[in-house]
Amino acid sequence: MIRTVALASLSIALLAGAAGAAEIVTNGATDASASHPIRPIEAFVEVVGQDRFAGYFVTDEHGCAVTLIRTAANDEALAHPIAKMALIVQPSSRIDIPASGSQALRIACASGAGELQIGTLDRNLPPRRTLLD
């Protein structure tokens, strides 16, 4: 898992460009609010604070292979630089990508990598145990 997160961090740092690199957090975060399931190849859009994340995932031999695009939430014309991220989330694991303010996008891969849970969380709330902890 450490290797996968390191590769994901590198991908984000290399592809983030002017949008600013994101730091991936894989532990100690709070419960995601309003999380919803995503099936393979199903597109999703999630607004987190002042950031918009759009993407999809496919199942591969390592887990959930997620492709994300990050833009400003109010940039409908995509006039500002965007960041493209390629992440691998191992089955029964999660990754939190900090967004503007104290919020983050939580991406959790189900066991068997057949489903992804996408949600928003507030990093200022005290940590609570979840099924993935």
CSV table of C-alpha atoms in Angstrom, one decimal, residues 20-133:
chain,number,residue,atom,x,y,z
A,20,GLY,CA,-1.3,23.0,-7.1
A,21,ALA,CA,-0.3,19.5,-6.0
A,22,ALA,CA,-2.5,17.6,-3.6
A,23,GLU,CA,-1.3,15.7,-0.6
A,24,ILE,CA,-2.9,12.3,-0.3
A,25,VAL,CA,-3.9,11.3,3.2
A,26,THR,CA,-4.6,7.7,4.0
A,27,ASN,CA,-5.2,7.7,7.7
A,28,GLY,CA,-6.8,9.5,10.7
A,29,ALA,CA,-9.5,11.3,8.7
A,30,THR,CA,-13.1,11.6,9.7
A,31,ASP,CA,-16.2,9.9,8.3
A,32,ALA,CA,-17.2,10.9,4.8
A,33,SER,CA,-20.5,12.6,4.5
A,34,ALA,CA,-23.0,11.7,1.8
A,35,SER,CA,-20.8,9.1,0.3
A,36,HIS,CA,-22.3,7.2,-2.7
A,37,PRO,CA,-21.3,4.1,-4.6
A,38,ILE,CA,-19.8,4.3,-8.1
A,39,ARG,CA,-19.6,1.2,-10.4
A,40,PRO,CA,-16.8,0.6,-12.9
A,41,ILE,CA,-16.7,3.1,-15.8
A,42,GLU,CA,-19.6,5.1,-14.3
A,43,ALA,CA,-18.6,8.8,-14.3
A,44,PHE,CA,-18.9,10.9,-11.2
A,45,VAL,CA,-18.6,14.6,-10.3
A,46,GLU,CA,-18.1,15.8,-6.8
A,47,VAL,CA,-17.8,19.4,-5.6
A,48,VAL,CA,-15.7,19.7,-2.5
A,49,GLY,CA,-15.3,23.2,-1.1
A,50,GLN,CA,-14.2,25.3,-4.1
A,51,ASP,CA,-12.8,22.3,-6.0
A,52,ARG,CA,-14.6,20.1,-8.5
A,53,PHE,CA,-13.5,16.5,-9.1
A,54,ALA,CA,-14.7,14.5,-12.1
A,55,GLY,CA,-13.7,11.0,-12.9
A,56,TYR,CA,-14.3,7.2,-13.2
A,57,PHE,CA,-12.6,4.0,-12.2
A,58,VAL,CA,-11.9,0.6,-13.6
A,59,THR,CA,-11.0,-2.6,-11.7
A,60,ASP,CA,-7.5,-3.9,-12.3
A,61,GLU,CA,-5.2,-6.5,-10.7
A,62,HIS,CA,-4.2,-3.9,-8.0
A,63,GLY,CA,-7.7,-2.7,-7.0
A,64,CYS,CA,-9.6,0.4,-8.2
A,65,ALA,CA,-7.7,2.4,-10.9
A,66,VAL,CA,-9.2,5.9,-10.6
A,67,THR,CA,-8.8,8.7,-13.1
A,68,LEU,CA,-9.6,12.1,-11.7
A,69,ILE,CA,-9.7,15.6,-13.1
A,70,ARG,CA,-9.6,18.5,-10.6
A,71,THR,CA,-10.8,22.0,-11.5
A,72,ALA,CA,-12.1,25.1,-9.7
A,73,ALA,CA,-15.8,24.5,-8.8
A,74,ASN,CA,-16.9,27.7,-10.5
A,75,ASP,CA,-14.8,27.2,-13.7
A,76,GLU,CA,-17.5,25.9,-16.0
A,77,ALA,CA,-15.6,27.0,-19.1
A,78,LEU,CA,-12.4,25.3,-17.9
A,79,ALA,CA,-10.6,28.6,-18.4
A,80,HIS,CA,-8.1,27.8,-15.7
A,81,PRO,CA,-5.5,25.0,-15.6
A,82,ILE,CA,-6.8,21.5,-14.6
A,83,ALA,CA,-5.1,18.7,-12.8
A,84,LYS,CA,-5.3,15.1,-14.0
A,85,MET,CA,-4.6,12.4,-11.5
A,86,ALA,CA,-4.2,8.6,-11.9
A,87,LEU,CA,-4.6,6.7,-8.6
A,88,ILE,CA,-4.6,3.1,-7.5
A,89,VAL,CA,-6.7,2.4,-4.4
A,90,GLN,CA,-6.3,-1.1,-3.1
A,91,PRO,CA,-9.4,-3.1,-2.2
A,92,SER,CA,-10.8,-2.3,1.3
A,93,SER,CA,-8.6,0.9,1.4
A,94,ARG,CA,-9.2,4.6,1.0
A,95,ILE,CA,-7.5,7.8,-0.1
A,96,ASP,CA,-8.4,11.3,1.1
A,97,ILE,CA,-7.4,14.1,-1.3
A,98,PRO,CA,-7.4,17.5,0.5
A,99,ALA,CA,-9.5,20.2,-1.2
A,100,SER,CA,-9.9,23.9,-0.4
A,101,GLY,CA,-10.4,24.8,3.2
A,102,SER,CA,-10.7,21.9,5.7
A,103,GLN,CA,-12.5,19.6,3.3
A,104,ALA,CA,-11.3,16.5,1.4
A,105,LEU,CA,-12.5,14.1,-1.2
A,106,ARG,CA,-12.6,10.5,0.1
A,107,ILE,CA,-12.2,7.7,-2.3
A,108,ALA,CA,-12.7,4.2,-0.9
A,109,CYS,CA,-12.4,1.0,-2.9
A,110,ALA,CA,-14.6,-1.9,-1.8
A,111,SER,CA,-13.3,-5.4,-1.2
A,112,GLY,CA,-13.0,-7.1,-4.6
A,113,ALA,CA,-12.7,-3.7,-6.3
A,114,GLY,CA,-16.1,-3.9,-7.8
A,115,GLU,CA,-17.4,-0.6,-6.3
A,116,LEU,CA,-16.0,2.8,-5.3
A,117,GLN,CA,-17.4,5.0,-2.6
A,118,ILE,CA,-17.0,8.7,-3.2
A,119,GLY,CA,-17.7,11.3,-0.5
A,120,THR,CA,-16.7,14.6,1.1
A,121,LEU,CA,-15.3,14.9,4.6
A,122,ASP,CA,-14.4,17.6,7.0
A,123,ARG,CA,-10.8,17.2,8.2
A,124,ASN,CA,-11.5,19.4,11.3
A,125,LEU,CA,-13.9,16.9,12.9
A,126,PRO,CA,-12.5,14.5,15.4
A,127,PRO,CA,-11.5,11.1,14.0
A,128,ARG,CA,-14.1,8.3,14.2
A,129,ARG,CA,-13.7,4.6,13.4
A,130,THR,CA,-15.3,3.3,10.2
A,131,LEU,CA,-15.6,0.0,8.5
A,132,LEU,CA,-12.4,0.7,6.6
A,133,ASP,CA,-10.3,1.5,9.7
